[in-house]
Every structure is written in C-alpha cells, then in structure tokens.
Coordinates of C-alpha atoms in Angstrom, one line a residue:
M1497 CA 6.5 4.7 -78.1
F1498 CA 3.9 2.1 -78.4
E1499 CA 6.1 -0.5 -76.6
S1500 CA 6.8 2.0 -73.8
F1501 CA 3.1 2.9 -73.5
S1502 CA 2.1 -0.7 -73.4
I1503 CA 4.5 -1.6 -70.6
I1504 CA 3.5 1.4 -68.5
F1505 CA -0.2 0.6 -69.1
T1506 CA 0.4 -3.0 -67.9
I1507 CA 2.3 -1.8 -64.8
S1508 CA -0.6 0.6 -64.1
A1509 CA -3.2 -2.1 -64.4
L1510 CA -1.2 -4.4 -62.0
F1511 CA -0.7 -1.7 -59.5
S1512 CA -4.3 -0.7 -59.6
Y1513 CA -5.2 -4.3 -58.8
I1514 CA -2.7 -4.5 -55.9
N1515 CA -4.0 -1.2 -54.5
Y1516 CA -7.6 -2.2 -54.8
K1517 CA -7.1 -5.6 -53.2
W1518 CA -4.7 -4.7 -50.4
L1519 CA -3.5 -1.1 -50.0
K1520 CA -7.0 0.4 -50.4
L1521 CA -5.6 3.9 -50.9
P1522 CA -7.0 6.6 -53.2
T1523 CA -6.0 5.2 -56.6
T1524 CA -3.6 8.0 -57.7
I1525 CA -1.7 7.9 -54.4
G1526 CA -1.6 4.1 -54.3
L1527 CA -0.2 4.0 -57.9
M1528 CA 2.5 6.6 -57.1
I1529 CA 3.6 4.9 -53.9
L1530 CA 3.9 1.5 -55.7
S1531 CA 5.8 3.2 -58.5
L1532 CA 8.3 4.6 -56.0
I1533 CA 8.7 1.1 -54.4
L1534 CA 9.4 -0.4 -57.8
I1535 CA 12.1 2.2 -58.4
V1536 CA 14.2 0.7 -55.6
P1537 CA 14.9 -2.7 -57.3
I1538 CA 15.3 -1.0 -60.7
T1539 CA 17.9 1.4 -59.3
L1540 CA 19.7 -1.5 -57.6
S1541 CA 19.8 -3.4 -60.9
K1542 CA 22.0 -0.6 -62.4
T1543 CA 25.3 -2.4 -61.4
V1544 CA 24.1 -6.0 -61.5
F1545 CA 21.9 -5.9 -64.6
P1546 CA 22.9 -2.8 -66.5
E1547 CA 21.0 -3.9 -69.7
F1548 CA 17.8 -4.2 -67.8
Y1549 CA 18.3 -0.8 -66.2
K1550 CA 19.0 0.8 -69.6
F1551 CA 15.9 -0.9 -71.0
F1552 CA 13.8 0.5 -68.3
C1553 CA 15.3 4.0 -68.7
D1554 CA 14.5 3.8 -72.4
I1555 CA 10.9 3.0 -71.7
I1556 CA 10.5 6.1 -69.6
V1557 CA 12.4 8.3 -72.1
N1558 CA 10.6 6.9 -75.1
A1559 CA 7.2 7.4 -73.5
D1560 CA 8.0 11.2 -73.9
F1561 CA 6.1 12.4 -70.8
K1562 CA 5.8 16.0 -71.9
T1563 CA 4.3 15.2 -75.3
L1564 CA 2.2 12.3 -74.0
L1565 CA 0.5 14.5 -71.4
L1566 CA 0.3 18.0 -72.9
N1567 CA -0.5 16.8 -76.4
G1568 CA -2.6 13.8 -75.6
I1569 CA -3.7 12.5 -72.2
L1570 CA -4.6 15.9 -70.8
S1571 CA -7.4 16.5 -73.3
F1572 CA -9.0 13.2 -72.6
L1573 CA -8.8 13.7 -68.8
L1574 CA -10.1 17.3 -68.9
F1575 CA -13.0 16.3 -71.2
A1576 CA -13.9 13.3 -69.0
G1577 CA -13.7 15.5 -65.8
A1578 CA -15.8 18.3 -67.3
L1579 CA -18.4 15.9 -68.7
H1580 CA -19.7 15.0 -65.2
V1581 CA -19.6 18.5 -63.6
N1582 CA -22.9 20.1 -62.8
L1583 CA -23.0 23.2 -64.9
A1584 CA -25.8 24.8 -62.8
A1585 CA -23.8 24.4 -59.6
L1586 CA -20.6 25.6 -61.4
T1587 CA -22.5 28.8 -62.6
K1588 CA -23.4 29.6 -59.0
E1589 CA -19.7 29.8 -58.2
K1590 CA -18.6 31.4 -61.4
K1591 CA -17.2 34.6 -59.9
T1592 CA -15.2 32.7 -57.3
I1593 CA -13.9 30.2 -59.9
F1594 CA -13.0 33.0 -62.4
L1595 CA -11.0 35.0 -59.7
F1596 CA -9.2 31.8 -58.6
A1597 CA -8.3 30.8 -62.1
T1598 CA -7.1 34.2 -63.2
L1599 CA -6.1 36.6 -60.4
G1600 CA -5.2 33.7 -58.1
V1601 CA -2.8 32.2 -60.6
L1602 CA -1.1 35.6 -61.3
I1603 CA -0.8 36.3 -57.5
S1604 CA 0.7 32.9 -56.8
T1605 CA 3.1 33.1 -59.8
C1606 CA 4.5 36.4 -58.5
I1607 CA 4.8 35.3 -54.9
V1608 CA 6.3 31.9 -55.7
G1609 CA 8.7 33.3 -58.3
S1610 CA 10.0 36.1 -56.0
L1611 CA 10.4 34.0 -52.9
T1612 CA 12.0 31.1 -54.8
F1613 CA 14.5 33.6 -56.3
F1614 CA 15.5 34.8 -52.9
G1615 CA 15.5 31.3 -51.5
A1616 CA 17.9 30.1 -54.2
Q1617 CA 20.2 33.0 -53.4
L1618 CA 20.2 32.0 -49.7
I1619 CA 21.1 28.4 -50.5
G1620 CA 23.8 29.5 -53.0
L1621 CA 22.1 28.3 -56.2
E1622 CA 22.0 30.4 -59.4
L1623 CA 18.4 31.0 -60.5
P1624 CA 17.7 34.1 -62.5
F1625 CA 14.5 36.0 -61.6
L1626 CA 12.7 35.3 -64.9
H1627 CA 13.5 31.6 -64.5
A1628 CA 12.1 31.7 -61.0
L1629 CA 8.9 33.3 -62.4
L1630 CA 8.7 30.5 -64.9
F1631 CA 8.8 28.1 -62.0
G1632 CA 6.1 30.2 -60.3
A1633 CA 3.9 30.0 -63.4
L1634 CA 4.2 26.2 -63.9
I1635 CA 3.6 25.3 -60.2
S1636 CA 0.8 27.8 -59.4
P1637 CA -2.1 26.2 -61.3
T1638 CA -3.6 23.3 -59.3
D1639 CA -3.7 20.1 -61.3
P1640 CA -7.3 19.1 -62.3
I1641 CA -6.3 15.5 -62.8
A1642 CA -4.9 15.1 -59.3
V1643 CA -7.6 17.3 -57.6
M1644 CA -10.5 15.5 -59.2
A1645 CA -9.1 12.0 -58.7
I1646 CA -8.5 12.6 -55.0
L1647 CA -11.8 14.6 -54.5
K1648 CA -13.7 11.4 -55.5
E1649 CA -12.3 9.8 -52.3
A1650 CA -12.8 12.8 -50.0
N1651 CA -16.2 13.5 -48.4
I1652 CA -16.5 17.3 -48.7
A1653 CA -19.5 19.7 -49.0
E1654 CA -20.9 20.0 -52.5
S1655 CA -20.4 23.8 -52.7
L1656 CA -16.8 23.5 -51.7
G1657 CA -16.2 20.6 -54.0
I1658 CA -17.5 22.6 -57.0
K1659 CA -15.2 25.5 -56.2
I1660 CA -12.2 23.2 -56.1
E1661 CA -13.3 21.3 -59.2
G1662 CA -14.2 24.3 -61.2
E1663 CA -11.0 26.2 -60.4
S1664 CA -8.8 23.1 -61.2
L1665 CA -10.5 22.6 -64.6
F1666 CA -9.9 26.2 -65.8
N1667 CA -6.7 27.4 -64.1
D1668 CA -4.4 25.0 -65.8
G1669 CA -5.3 26.5 -69.2
I1670 CA -4.7 30.0 -67.8
G1671 CA -1.5 28.8 -66.1
V1672 CA -0.1 27.5 -69.4
V1673 CA -0.9 30.9 -71.0
V1674 CA 0.9 32.8 -68.1
F1675 CA 3.8 30.3 -68.5
S1676 CA 4.0 30.9 -72.2
G1677 CA 3.9 34.7 -71.7
I1678 CA 6.9 34.6 -69.2
L1679 CA 8.7 32.2 -71.6
L1680 CA 8.2 34.8 -74.3
I1681 CA 9.7 37.5 -72.1
A1682 CA 12.7 35.3 -71.2
A1683 CA 13.3 34.5 -74.9
A1684 CA 12.9 38.1 -76.1
T1685 CA 15.0 39.9 -73.5
G1686 CA 17.0 42.5 -75.4
E1687 CA 15.3 41.9 -78.7
L1688 CA 11.8 43.5 -78.1
S1689 CA 10.7 46.6 -76.3
N1690 CA 8.5 46.4 -73.2
T1691 CA 5.6 47.7 -75.4
E1692 CA 6.1 45.0 -78.0
I1693 CA 6.4 42.3 -75.3
G1694 CA 3.2 43.5 -73.7
T1695 CA 1.4 43.4 -77.0
E1696 CA 2.7 39.9 -77.8
I1697 CA 1.5 38.7 -74.4
G1698 CA -1.9 40.3 -74.9
L1699 CA -2.3 38.7 -78.3
L1700 CA -1.2 35.3 -76.8
F1701 CA -3.9 35.6 -74.1
L1702 CA -6.6 36.4 -76.7
E1703 CA -5.5 33.6 -79.0
E1704 CA -4.9 30.9 -76.4
A1705 CA -7.5 31.6 -73.7
V1706 CA -10.4 33.4 -75.3
G1707 CA -9.9 31.5 -78.6
G1708 CA -9.8 28.2 -76.7
L1709 CA -13.1 29.0 -74.9
F1710 CA -14.9 30.0 -78.0
Y1711 CA -13.4 27.0 -80.0
G1712 CA -14.5 24.6 -77.3
L1713 CA -18.1 26.0 -77.5
V1714 CA -18.1 25.5 -81.2
I1715 CA -16.9 21.9 -81.3
G1716 CA -19.1 21.1 -78.2
F1717 CA -22.1 22.4 -80.0
L1718 CA -21.4 20.4 -83.2
G1719 CA -20.7 17.2 -81.2
L1720 CA -23.9 17.7 -79.2
K1721 CA -26.1 18.2 -82.4
C1722 CA -24.7 14.9 -83.8
I1723 CA -25.4 13.0 -80.6
Q1724 CA -28.9 14.5 -80.2
S1725 CA -29.7 13.3 -83.8
L1726 CA -29.1 9.7 -82.7
K1727 CA -31.9 7.8 -81.0
E1728 CA -30.6 4.3 -80.4
N1729 CA -26.9 4.1 -81.3
P1730 CA -24.8 4.5 -78.2
Q1731 CA -21.7 3.2 -79.8
L1732 CA -21.8 6.0 -82.4
A1733 CA -22.5 8.5 -79.8
V1734 CA -19.3 7.5 -77.9
M1735 CA -17.3 7.7 -81.2
I1736 CA -18.6 11.2 -81.7
T1737 CA -17.3 12.3 -78.2
L1738 CA -14.0 10.7 -79.0
A1739 CA -13.9 12.6 -82.3
V1740 CA -14.7 15.9 -80.4
V1741 CA -11.6 15.3 -78.1
M1742 CA -9.2 13.9 -80.7
G1743 CA -10.1 16.0 -83.7
G1744 CA -10.8 19.0 -81.4
T1745 CA -7.3 18.8 -79.9
A1746 CA -5.6 18.4 -83.2
G1747 CA -7.6 21.4 -84.5
A1748 CA -6.7 23.5 -81.4
F1749 CA -3.0 22.9 -82.1
L1750 CA -3.4 23.9 -85.7
M1751 CA -5.3 27.1 -84.8
E1752 CA -3.0 27.8 -81.9
V1753 CA -5.7 28.1 -79.3
S1754 CA -5.8 26.4 -75.8
A1755 CA -6.7 22.8 -76.2
P1756 CA -7.2 22.3 -72.4
L1757 CA -9.7 25.1 -72.1
A1758 CA -11.5 24.0 -75.3
M1759 CA -11.9 20.4 -73.9
V1760 CA -13.2 21.8 -70.6
V1761 CA -15.9 23.9 -72.4
A1762 CA -16.8 21.1 -74.8
G1763 CA -17.1 18.5 -72.0
L1764 CA -19.3 20.9 -69.8
F1765 CA -21.5 21.7 -72.8
I1766 CA -22.1 18.1 -74.0
G1767 CA -22.3 16.6 -70.5
N1768 CA -24.9 19.0 -69.2
K1769 CA -27.0 19.2 -72.4
I1770 CA -27.5 15.5 -72.7
H1771 CA -27.7 15.1 -68.9
V1772 CA -25.0 12.5 -68.8
N1773 CA -25.2 12.0 -65.0
E1774 CA -28.8 10.8 -65.2
D1775 CA -28.0 7.5 -67.0
K1776 CA -31.6 7.1 -68.1
N1777 CA -31.1 6.0 -71.7
P1778 CA -28.5 3.9 -73.5
I1779 CA -26.6 6.9 -74.9
Q1780 CA -26.2 8.6 -71.5
K1781 CA -25.1 5.3 -70.0
A1782 CA -22.6 4.5 -72.8
I1783 CA -21.0 7.9 -72.7
S1784 CA -20.8 8.1 -69.0
S1785 CA -19.4 4.6 -68.5
F1786 CA -16.9 4.9 -71.4
W1787 CA -15.4 8.2 -70.2
E1788 CA -15.3 7.0 -66.5
I1789 CA -13.3 4.0 -67.7
L1790 CA -11.0 6.1 -69.9
D1791 CA -10.5 8.5 -67.1
D1792 CA -9.3 5.7 -64.8
V1793 CA -7.0 4.3 -67.5
F1794 CA -5.3 7.5 -68.3
N1795 CA -5.1 8.6 -64.7
G1796 CA -3.3 5.3 -63.9
I1797 CA -0.8 5.7 -66.7
L1798 CA -0.1 9.3 -65.8
F1799 CA 0.6 8.7 -62.1
V1800 CA 2.6 5.6 -62.7
L1801 CA 4.7 7.5 -65.2
I1802 CA 5.2 10.4 -62.6
G1803 CA 6.4 7.9 -60.0
L1804 CA 8.7 5.9 -62.4
A1805 CA 10.3 8.9 -64.0
I1806 CA 11.9 10.1 -60.7
H1807 CA 14.8 7.6 -61.0
L1808 CA 16.1 9.7 -63.9
L1809 CA 16.8 12.6 -61.5
N1810 CA 20.0 13.1 -59.6
I1811 CA 18.9 15.2 -56.6
N1812 CA 21.7 16.9 -54.7
T1813 CA 21.6 18.5 -51.3
S1814 CA 21.2 22.0 -52.5
Y1815 CA 18.3 21.1 -54.9
F1816 CA 16.7 19.1 -52.1
L1817 CA 16.9 22.0 -49.6
L1818 CA 15.4 24.5 -52.2
G1819 CA 12.7 21.9 -52.9
I1820 CA 11.7 21.7 -49.2
L1821 CA 11.8 25.5 -49.0
A1822 CA 9.7 25.7 -52.1
I1823 CA 7.0 23.5 -50.5
L1824 CA 6.5 26.1 -47.8
I1825 CA 6.6 28.9 -50.4
V1826 CA 4.0 27.3 -52.6
L1827 CA 1.7 26.7 -49.6
L1828 CA 2.0 30.3 -48.5
A1829 CA 1.4 31.5 -52.0
R1830 CA -1.6 29.2 -52.3
F1831 CA -3.1 30.6 -49.1
I1832 CA -2.6 34.3 -50.2
S1833 CA -3.8 33.6 -53.8
V1834 CA -7.0 32.1 -52.4
F1835 CA -7.6 34.5 -49.5
L1836 CA -7.3 37.7 -51.5
P1837 CA -9.7 36.8 -54.4
Y1838 CA -12.1 35.1 -51.9
S1839 CA -12.2 38.2 -49.7
L1840 CA -13.4 40.3 -52.7
L1841 CA -16.7 38.4 -52.9
K1842 CA -19.7 37.9 -50.7
H1843 CA -20.2 34.3 -49.4
E1844 CA -22.9 32.4 -47.5
E1845 CA -20.3 30.7 -45.2
T1846 CA -20.3 32.0 -41.6
K1847 CA -16.7 31.1 -41.2
P1848 CA -15.0 31.7 -44.6
M1849 CA -11.5 31.1 -43.2
K1850 CA -12.3 27.4 -42.9
T1851 CA -13.2 27.3 -46.6
V1852 CA -9.9 29.1 -47.4
A1853 CA -8.0 26.6 -45.3
V1854 CA -9.6 23.6 -47.2
L1855 CA -9.0 25.3 -50.5
T1856 CA -5.4 25.9 -49.6
W1857 CA -4.6 22.4 -48.5
G1858 CA -7.1 20.2 -50.4
G1859 CA -7.5 22.3 -53.5
G1860 CA -3.8 23.0 -53.9
L1861 CA -2.6 19.7 -55.4
R1862 CA 0.0 19.8 -58.1
G1863 CA 0.7 17.0 -60.6
G1864 CA 1.6 16.0 -64.1
I1865 CA 1.0 19.3 -65.7
S1866 CA 3.6 21.0 -63.6
I1867 CA 6.1 18.3 -64.4
A1868 CA 5.4 18.4 -68.1
L1869 CA 5.9 22.1 -68.2
A1870 CA 9.2 21.8 -66.3
L1871 CA 10.3 19.1 -68.7
S1872 CA 9.8 21.7 -71.6
L1873 CA 12.5 24.0 -70.2
G1874 CA 16.0 23.6 -71.4
E1875 CA 19.2 24.0 -69.4
E1876 CA 19.5 27.7 -70.6
L1877 CA 16.3 28.3 -68.6
S1878 CA 17.5 26.4 -65.5
G1879 CA 15.4 23.4 -66.5
D1880 CA 17.3 20.9 -64.4
L1881 CA 16.9 22.8 -61.2
I1882 CA 13.3 23.7 -61.8
L1883 CA 12.4 20.1 -62.7
H1884 CA 14.0 18.8 -59.4
I1885 CA 12.1 21.2 -57.1
T1886 CA 8.9 20.7 -59.1
Y1887 CA 9.1 16.9 -58.5
I1888 CA 9.7 17.4 -54.8
I1889 CA 6.6 19.7 -54.6
V1890 CA 4.4 17.3 -56.7
F1891 CA 5.3 14.3 -54.5
F1892 CA 4.6 16.2 -51.3
S1893 CA 1.3 17.5 -52.8
I1894 CA -0.1 14.2 -54.0
I1895 CA 1.2 11.9 -51.2
V1896 CA 1.0 14.2 -48.1
Q1897 CA -1.8 16.6 -49.0
G1898 CA -3.7 13.9 -50.9
L1899 CA -3.6 11.4 -48.0
T1900 CA -4.6 13.9 -45.4
I1901 CA -7.3 15.9 -47.2
G1902 CA -10.1 13.9 -45.6
K1903 CA -8.7 14.2 -42.1
V1904 CA -8.1 17.9 -42.6
V1905 CA -11.6 18.6 -43.7
K1906 CA -13.1 16.6 -40.7
K1907 CA -10.7 18.5 -38.3
I1908 CA -11.6 21.9 -39.7
Y1909 CA -15.4 21.4 -39.7
S1910 CA -15.6 19.4 -36.5

C-alpha cells in the first residue's frame, strides 16, 4: 500500500504542477482530466507491455480506494474544510442546512432509487428495488470534498456559499447512515420483522449520527483546551490537531459512531474558537497553513485516484445508457430535494428560484464518497452495475458541472 500511495502521490504532484503552469483549471478538475488522459497510453500498453499494465493495475488495487477514503483521507479533508468555515455564518443558515442534510437526502434517495429502478427495467437490466435504493442513498449526498474544492474557484455570494458548504459538510455523514440503514434492510430481508428492522435503523441513526456529533464536540473541546494552554509552540499545536483527527477517527470506529460527522464538529469547534482564519499569531498561522497544505495534498491524491481507477471498469452499452439516464434522474432529484425543504423556510432572497437553481447545479457535485460506497457493494447487491453508473455520474458532476458552475452563477444572476 505504501508503494501504491507513493506513486499516486507523485503523479498527483506532477499533474498539479502541469495544471498550475499550463491548464489553469480548478485543481480537482485538472487532475481528473490529466488522469483520464494518462489512462489512454496505459490501456494501450495492455497488449504491448502486459507486465507494465498489470503493475499499474496492482497499484490502483493495492491503494484500496474504499478503505483509503472512508477510513483515512475523508477525516482529514472534512476536518480541514470545517476548520476554516465561519460558524457564525453557518449558524444563520442552520435551518436550511439541517433540512438539506436530512430531509433533502431522504427525498433524493427515494426519487433516485425509484426512477433508477424503473429506468433499469426499461433498458432491460436487472436491478432489484432495494439495490436501486442503495444507489439512491450513496449518490444523494453531495461530496464535501468536491464541492469545497471547486467553490474555492467560483465567485459566488457568501450566504449561498455557506449554504452549499454547510450542507456538503453534514449530509455525507447522514447519507452514510441512510446507506447503512438500507443495507441493513437488504441483508435482513426475511430474517427480521418490519418492527425489528425499524428499531435497528433507529438505533443505527442514534449511534452513528447523534453519537458522532456529540463525540466530535468532546474531542474538539479536549483538543481546543490543549491548544489554548500553549502560548508559543505552534508545532505542538499542529500535532494536537493531527491527534484529534487521527486518534478521533480511530476512536469513532471503535465506538461505532460517525467519524465524518465527528470530524466536522471538531473542526468547526476548534477553528472558530481559536479564530484560525485571522492568522494573527504563530499558532493560528501554523494550523491554518498546515491544514491548507494537507487539504491540497489529499485532494490531489483522491481525484487522481478517481481518474486512474476508471480503467478497471468494463462499461457496456446497457450500463452506459443507464448511467446517462441516471444523470438526468439525479439532477431532477437534486432539484426536488432542494426545492421542497427550501420552500418550507422564509428567506431574504427576492428570487429564491435562482438560489435553488444554483444549489441544484453548483451544490450537487458528487465525488469520491459515492464511489467508495459503491465499491463496498458486492455482486449480490448489484455492485458492478451500481459502480459503473456511479462513475458516470461522478465524472459528469465534477467535469461538466464543476467547469460550468462559475458561468451558470453569472448567467443566473446577470
């Protein structure tokens, strides 16, 4: 795994340099496009240099995308993202963010799952309804990593940005809980009664989501107290934030609470209490700079890995057609899952439909989390089909939506 990680990191650094010097695209998009270009000679080498092709395949497989993201990189990226979010601005939008991250995810899961089920039947593919719901659950949460990385490059209003940023930080944790609940139903069909299944899902939500939020507050508080007791030791302060993320994530797995939600809460708590964005003292500067660098490093590795892993897929015509149909389904579900919760609240905007349109297109990016969850599904849960259509949606989301978000915002508000 270390060899694989090292090679992918080196490729990420090289591609980041090429993108910075010549392409000048948003970093995540540039890295993914360059990774797709690299796939062409690698695929062509399969017949001429089979050993090189096998070596490259082993690199991707040994990197263990699912474990690397869900059990490692994700915690670092969520903490880094939350660390720089303005909690006061986030609190002003708390009702909107809460509804998007809960009701919005549930609405989208049901719509995507149902329409994808019927879409698969039309194309002639076998996709059981529960499996389609699993796909709906893994594709419905917007990816905080993709959203925040591209938002840095897009010039949008602060209030709109905080809605998108806040939703993306919290809804992946809720999405994982919903995904786990449906997975529980799929695994327990015929073994448990509806009441028992409902009880299990309720307990799962309490343990994972509520437990994760409370646990994040505890480790954030402990980390903050340690940092505040330091006066002139920025290196130790950085080590403490690392310990919060690494030790906190390990503890979350042991306690079976949501590590992503815990890292978001801990990052928000520490970042705002020490005013990390002010950069007035050595500790603020060290923590801010360190986590910005780490954010860029892990973002690069993640999006290169997403791009390079596509050559392991064998997309056929039926899978491709369902993937294209699923793009339309996901966009429709995103619009409805934003519009309905948004319409329940009072807003200052004179033209709320413009905000809904931006939230649908710009805030609806999918990325590594969806792919990692799809990789966790075995063939008995239609894992191969779901992985293929997930990849198609993720590439459309990051490249097409990501490249056009700035133009869409300007067009809508012009």
